[in-house]
């Protein structure tokens, strides 16, 4: 059973976390390079939020937005 858990440890520590170890060592030379993943996620979230707000404005302009508080049975 000990070999099974050591195998899981090897998989996560030596294989799956290797890219994160590289980013950690890269931080000493380039802060922006080490935080590239964070910047990508922030750009994706910001663009999704802009898209969502534009879609809300489209539905609001068409009058198809249901803003009735009794739209859900649990709010009655």
mmCIF file of C-alpha atoms in Angstrom:
data_model
loop_
_atom_site.group_PDB
_atom_site.id
_atom_site.type_symbol
_atom_site.label_atom_id
_atom_site.label_comp_id
_atom_site.label_asym_id
_atom_site.label_seq_id
_atom_site.Cartn_x
_atom_site.Cartn_y
_atom_site.Cartn_z
ATOM 1 C CA UNK A 1 0.000 0.000 0.000
ATOM 2 C CA UNK A 2 2.958 2.288 0.683
ATOM 3 C CA UNK A 3 4.114 1.956 -2.939
ATOM 4 C CA UNK A 4 0.664 3.031 -4.154
ATOM 5 C CA UNK A 5 0.790 6.296 -2.212
ATOM 6 C CA UNK A 6 4.398 6.887 -3.226
ATOM 7 C CA UNK A 7 3.283 6.446 -6.833
ATOM 8 C CA UNK A 8 0.607 9.111 -6.334
ATOM 9 C CA UNK A 9 3.230 11.373 -4.764
ATOM 10 C CA UNK A 10 5.583 10.858 -7.702
ATOM 11 C CA UNK A 11 2.807 11.609 -10.202
ATOM 12 C CA UNK A 12 1.792 14.884 -8.609
ATOM 13 C CA UNK A 13 5.120 16.199 -7.316
ATOM 14 C CA UNK A 14 7.467 15.208 -10.122
ATOM 15 C CA UNK A 15 5.189 15.241 -13.174
ATOM 16 C CA UNK A 16 2.015 17.303 -12.794
ATOM 17 C CA UNK A 17 3.521 20.149 -10.732
ATOM 18 C CA UNK A 18 6.647 20.466 -12.911
ATOM 19 C CA UNK A 19 5.245 23.416 -14.906
ATOM 20 C CA UNK A 20 4.387 25.224 -11.680
ATOM 21 C CA UNK A 21 7.905 24.605 -10.367
ATOM 22 C CA UNK A 22 9.224 26.146 -13.581
ATOM 23 C CA UNK A 23 7.024 29.228 -13.067
ATOM 24 C CA UNK A 24 8.222 29.514 -9.481
ATOM 25 C CA UNK A 25 11.866 29.504 -10.580
ATOM 26 C CA UNK A 26 11.060 31.934 -13.409
ATOM 27 C CA UNK A 27 9.762 34.488 -10.902
ATOM 28 C CA UNK A 28 13.307 35.332 -9.818
ATOM 29 C CA UNK A 29 14.194 36.545 -13.305
ATOM 30 C CA UNK A 30 10.860 37.720 -14.759
ATOM 31 C CA UNK A 31 7.817 38.591 -12.650
ATOM 32 C CA UNK A 32 5.622 39.131 -15.720
ATOM 33 C CA UNK A 33 6.656 35.808 -17.224
ATOM 34 C CA UNK A 34 5.873 33.954 -14.012
ATOM 35 C CA UNK A 35 2.412 35.528 -13.799
ATOM 36 C CA UNK A 36 1.452 34.875 -17.419
ATOM 37 C CA UNK A 37 -1.190 32.329 -16.392
ATOM 38 C CA UNK A 38 -2.810 34.859 -14.058
ATOM 39 C CA UNK A 39 -2.885 37.513 -16.790
ATOM 40 C CA UNK A 40 -4.486 35.050 -19.224
ATOM 41 C CA UNK A 41 -7.198 34.134 -16.709
ATOM 42 C CA UNK A 42 -7.886 37.804 -15.943
ATOM 43 C CA UNK A 43 -8.245 38.590 -19.660
ATOM 44 C CA UNK A 44 -10.614 35.643 -20.144
ATOM 45 C CA UNK A 45 -12.750 36.688 -17.151
ATOM 46 C CA UNK A 46 -12.847 40.342 -18.230
ATOM 47 C CA UNK A 47 -13.888 39.445 -21.785
ATOM 48 C CA UNK A 48 -16.566 37.061 -20.476
ATOM 49 C CA UNK A 49 -17.916 39.803 -18.224
ATOM 50 C CA UNK A 50 -18.044 42.297 -21.095
ATOM 51 C CA UNK A 51 -19.847 39.734 -23.279
ATOM 52 C CA UNK A 52 -22.318 38.975 -20.485
ATOM 53 C CA UNK A 53 -23.097 42.658 -19.879
ATOM 54 C CA UNK A 54 -23.612 43.245 -23.621
ATOM 55 C CA UNK A 55 -26.026 40.310 -23.761
ATOM 56 C CA UNK A 56 -27.930 41.692 -20.767
ATOM 57 C CA UNK A 57 -28.224 45.050 -22.530
ATOM 58 C CA UNK A 58 -29.533 43.357 -25.692
ATOM 59 C CA UNK A 59 -32.237 41.482 -23.769
ATOM 60 C CA UNK A 60 -33.110 44.611 -21.809
ATOM 61 C CA UNK A 61 -33.454 46.668 -25.019
ATOM 62 C CA UNK A 62 -35.728 44.026 -26.598
ATOM 63 C CA UNK A 63 -37.924 43.909 -23.513
ATOM 64 C CA UNK A 64 -37.550 40.149 -23.125
ATOM 65 C CA UNK A 65 -35.903 40.390 -19.708
ATOM 66 C CA UNK A 66 -38.224 38.960 -17.056
ATOM 67 C CA UNK A 67 -37.708 41.138 -13.991
ATOM 68 C CA UNK A 68 -40.808 39.978 -12.147
ATOM 69 C CA UNK A 69 -39.937 38.935 -8.592
ATOM 70 C CA UNK A 70 -42.496 36.122 -8.772
ATOM 71 C CA UNK A 71 -40.677 34.464 -11.676
ATOM 72 C CA UNK A 72 -39.581 31.745 -9.239
ATOM 73 C CA UNK A 73 -42.064 29.829 -7.155
ATOM 74 C CA UNK A 74 -39.945 30.091 -4.016
ATOM 75 C CA UNK A 75 -40.159 33.926 -4.060
ATOM 76 C CA UNK A 76 -43.962 34.005 -3.666
#
